[in-house]
Coordinates of C-alpha atoms in Angstrom, one line a residue:
X19 CA 0.0 0.0 0.0
X20 CA 1.7 3.1 -1.3
X21 CA -1.1 5.6 -0.4
X22 CA -1.8 8.7 -2.4
X23 CA -3.7 9.0 -5.6
X24 CA -3.7 6.2 -8.2
X25 CA -4.7 6.6 -11.8
X26 CA -3.5 4.6 -14.9
X27 CA -3.4 0.9 -14.6
X28 CA -3.2 -2.2 -16.7
X29 CA -3.3 -6.0 -16.2
X30 CA -1.5 -8.5 -18.4
X31 CA -4.2 -10.6 -20.1
X32 CA -1.7 -13.5 -20.5
X33 CA -0.6 -13.5 -16.8
X34 CA -3.1 -12.3 -14.1
X35 CA -0.3 -11.8 -11.7
X36 CA 1.3 -9.0 -13.6
X37 CA -0.2 -5.5 -12.9
X38 CA 0.9 -2.0 -13.8
X39 CA -0.1 1.1 -11.9
X40 CA 0.5 4.7 -11.1
X41 CA 0.9 6.4 -7.7
X42 CA 0.9 10.2 -7.9
X43 CA 4.0 11.8 -6.5
X44 CA 7.1 10.0 -5.3
X45 CA 6.5 6.6 -6.9
X46 CA 5.0 7.2 -10.3
X47 CA 4.9 4.0 -12.4
X48 CA 4.8 0.6 -10.5
X49 CA 4.7 -3.0 -11.5
X50 CA 3.9 -6.3 -9.6
X51 CA 4.5 -9.8 -10.9
X52 CA 2.8 -11.5 -7.9
X53 CA -0.7 -9.9 -7.9
X54 CA 0.2 -7.0 -5.7
X55 CA 2.2 -8.7 -3.0
X56 CA 5.3 -6.8 -4.0
X57 CA 5.9 -3.8 -6.2
X58 CA 8.8 -2.4 -8.1
X59 CA 9.3 1.1 -9.6
X60 CA 9.5 1.1 -13.4
X61 CA 10.6 4.7 -14.3
X62 CA 13.9 4.1 -16.1
X63 CA 14.1 6.3 -19.2
X64 CA 11.4 8.7 -18.0
X65 CA 11.9 12.2 -16.5
X66 CA 11.8 12.7 -12.8
X67 CA 8.5 14.5 -13.2
X68 CA 5.0 13.2 -12.5
X69 CA 1.6 13.8 -13.9
X70 CA -1.9 14.0 -12.5
X71 CA -4.1 11.3 -14.1
X72 CA -1.1 9.6 -15.7
X73 CA -2.2 7.0 -18.3
X74 CA -0.6 3.5 -18.6
X75 CA -2.0 1.8 -21.7
X76 CA -1.2 -1.7 -22.8
X77 CA -0.9 -2.9 -26.4
X78 CA -4.0 -5.0 -27.3
X79 CA -2.0 -8.1 -28.4
X80 CA 1.5 -7.6 -26.9
X81 CA 1.4 -7.0 -23.1
X82 CA 5.2 -6.1 -23.1
X83 CA 4.3 -2.9 -25.0
X84 CA 2.9 0.0 -23.0
X85 CA 2.5 3.7 -23.4
X86 CA 2.6 6.4 -20.7
X87 CA 3.4 10.1 -20.3
X88 CA 4.3 12.8 -17.8
X89 CA 4.4 16.6 -17.9
X90 CA 7.6 16.4 -20.0
X91 CA 6.8 13.9 -22.8
X92 CA 5.3 10.6 -24.0
X93 CA 7.0 7.3 -23.5
X94 CA 6.9 3.7 -24.8
X95 CA 8.2 0.5 -23.5
X96 CA 8.6 -2.8 -25.4
X97 CA 9.9 -4.9 -22.4
X98 CA 7.2 -4.5 -19.8
X99 CA 8.5 -1.3 -18.3
X100 CA 12.1 -2.3 -17.8
X101 CA 13.1 0.7 -20.0
X102 CA 11.0 3.5 -21.5
X103 CA 12.0 5.5 -24.6
X104 CA 10.8 9.0 -25.3
X105 CA 8.4 9.1 -28.2
X106 CA 7.4 12.8 -28.1
X107 CA 8.5 15.9 -26.3
X108 CA 4.8 16.7 -25.8
X109 CA 3.5 15.4 -22.5
X110 CA 0.5 15.7 -20.2
X111 CA -1.5 13.1 -22.0
X112 CA -5.0 12.3 -20.7
X113 CA -5.7 9.1 -22.7
X114 CA -4.3 6.7 -25.2
X115 CA -6.3 4.4 -27.5
X116 CA -4.9 1.6 -29.7
X117 CA -6.7 0.8 -33.0
X118 CA -8.0 -2.7 -32.2
X119 CA -7.8 -3.9 -35.8
X120 CA -4.4 -2.3 -36.6
X121 CA -2.4 -1.7 -33.4
X122 CA 0.2 0.3 -35.3
X123 CA -2.4 3.1 -35.3
X124 CA -2.6 4.8 -31.9
X125 CA -4.3 7.9 -30.7
X126 CA -3.6 10.2 -27.7
X127 CA -5.4 13.2 -26.3
X128 CA -4.2 16.3 -24.4
X129 CA -5.2 16.2 -20.7
X130 CA -7.6 19.1 -19.9
X131 CA -7.5 20.1 -23.5
X132 CA -8.8 19.5 -27.0
X133 CA -5.8 18.3 -29.0
X134 CA -5.6 14.8 -30.5
X135 CA -2.3 13.2 -31.5
X136 CA -1.9 10.3 -33.9
X137 CA 0.8 7.6 -34.4
X138 CA 1.2 5.3 -37.4
X139 CA 4.1 3.3 -35.9
X140 CA 2.7 2.0 -32.7
X141 CA 3.4 5.0 -30.5
X142 CA 7.0 5.5 -31.4
X143 CA 6.4 8.9 -33.0
X144 CA 3.4 11.3 -33.0
X145 CA 1.8 14.0 -35.1
X146 CA -0.7 16.6 -34.0
X147 CA -4.1 16.4 -35.7
X148 CA -5.5 19.7 -37.0
X149 CA -9.1 18.7 -36.3
X150 CA -10.4 18.4 -32.7
X151 CA -13.6 16.9 -31.2
X152 CA -13.8 19.8 -28.7
X153 CA -12.8 20.4 -25.1
X154 CA -12.2 19.0 -22.6
X155 CA -11.4 15.5 -23.9
X156 CA -11.9 13.0 -21.1
X157 CA -11.4 9.7 -22.9
X158 CA -10.7 8.0 -26.2
X159 CA -12.0 4.7 -27.5
X160 CA -11.6 2.8 -30.8
X161 CA -13.9 0.5 -32.6
X162 CA -13.1 -3.2 -32.0
X163 CA -14.2 -4.2 -35.5
X164 CA -13.4 -1.3 -37.8
X165 CA -10.0 0.3 -38.3
X166 CA -9.7 4.1 -38.2
X167 CA -12.8 4.7 -36.1
X168 CA -12.3 6.7 -33.0
X169 CA -14.6 8.1 -30.3
X170 CA -13.9 11.0 -27.9
X171 CA -15.8 11.9 -24.8
X172 CA -16.1 15.5 -23.7
X173 CA -16.3 16.7 -20.1
X174 CA -18.3 19.9 -20.4
X175 CA -21.9 20.9 -20.0
X176 CA -22.7 21.2 -23.7
X177 CA -24.7 19.3 -26.4
X178 CA -21.4 17.9 -27.8
X179 CA -20.4 15.1 -25.4
X180 CA -19.6 12.1 -27.6
X181 CA -17.8 12.6 -30.9
X182 CA -17.0 10.1 -33.6
X183 CA -14.3 10.0 -36.3
X184 CA -14.4 7.5 -39.1
X185 CA -11.3 8.8 -40.9
X186 CA -8.3 8.4 -38.5
X187 CA -9.3 11.5 -36.4
X188 CA -9.3 13.8 -39.4
X189 CA -12.9 14.9 -39.0
X190 CA -15.5 14.5 -36.3
X191 CA -19.3 14.3 -36.0
X192 CA -21.4 14.7 -32.9
X193 CA -23.3 11.6 -31.9
X194 CA -24.4 12.7 -28.5
X195 CA -28.1 12.7 -29.5
X196 CA -30.3 12.4 -26.4
X197 CA -27.5 12.2 -23.8
X198 CA -28.1 14.7 -21.0
X199 CA -25.9 17.8 -21.0
X200 CA -23.5 16.7 -18.3
X201 CA -19.8 15.7 -18.7
X202 CA -19.1 12.3 -20.2
X203 CA -16.1 10.6 -18.7
X204 CA -15.6 7.3 -20.4
X205 CA -16.8 5.2 -23.3
X206 CA -16.6 1.6 -24.4
X207 CA -17.6 -0.1 -27.6
X208 CA -19.0 -3.6 -27.3
X209 CA -16.3 -6.0 -28.6
X210 CA -18.8 -8.2 -30.5
X211 CA -21.3 -5.6 -31.7
X212 CA -19.9 -2.1 -32.6
X213 CA -23.3 -0.6 -32.7
X214 CA -23.6 -1.0 -29.0
X215 CA -21.7 1.8 -27.1
X216 CA -21.6 2.4 -23.4
X217 CA -21.0 6.0 -22.1
X218 CA -20.4 6.9 -18.5
X219 CA -21.4 10.4 -17.4
X220 CA -22.0 12.2 -14.2
X221 CA -25.5 10.7 -13.9
X222 CA -24.8 7.1 -14.8
X223 CA -24.2 4.7 -17.7
X224 CA -26.0 5.2 -21.0
X225 CA -26.2 2.7 -23.9

């Protein structure tokens, strides 16, 4: 028990004993290989800085590959956190989302902002998209069955709360429809039926 605020986390789907987590201030990125009995710090290659709501996102088919960030930059590991490499000097990322069909495509969003970044090489390098779904982006999600389809949730009291892009985050359309005008914080697309979408907002879960 490290105490403090914990945010990004991931569990290896091939080994339920391997967990990754984040503890804000002092510890940053952590890993256990025995289901939480013991933890080690996995910050080699990153800056000494931290980040509120730091993401730790695992590759959909290779659990050795993870993405994270801090206030200084974005990072990628290909060996389960033993060593991180800098992939961008732009940091403070709020969310990552791998394309489930083509994991070489990855998206990231600015924390507390409106900027979306795109990677075509699995998160090793990034470009800033000129189009934005709006602000403030709270989460990103990809379609499990269709490549290039991305969803963004917005944490403001407006009528644009869930946006969809079908062209690699180049353009966006508002699909909020009858959702109440409260912040939407997360979104998941059903892995077997991509017409079913779950959105979590300040009032509950909507389908």
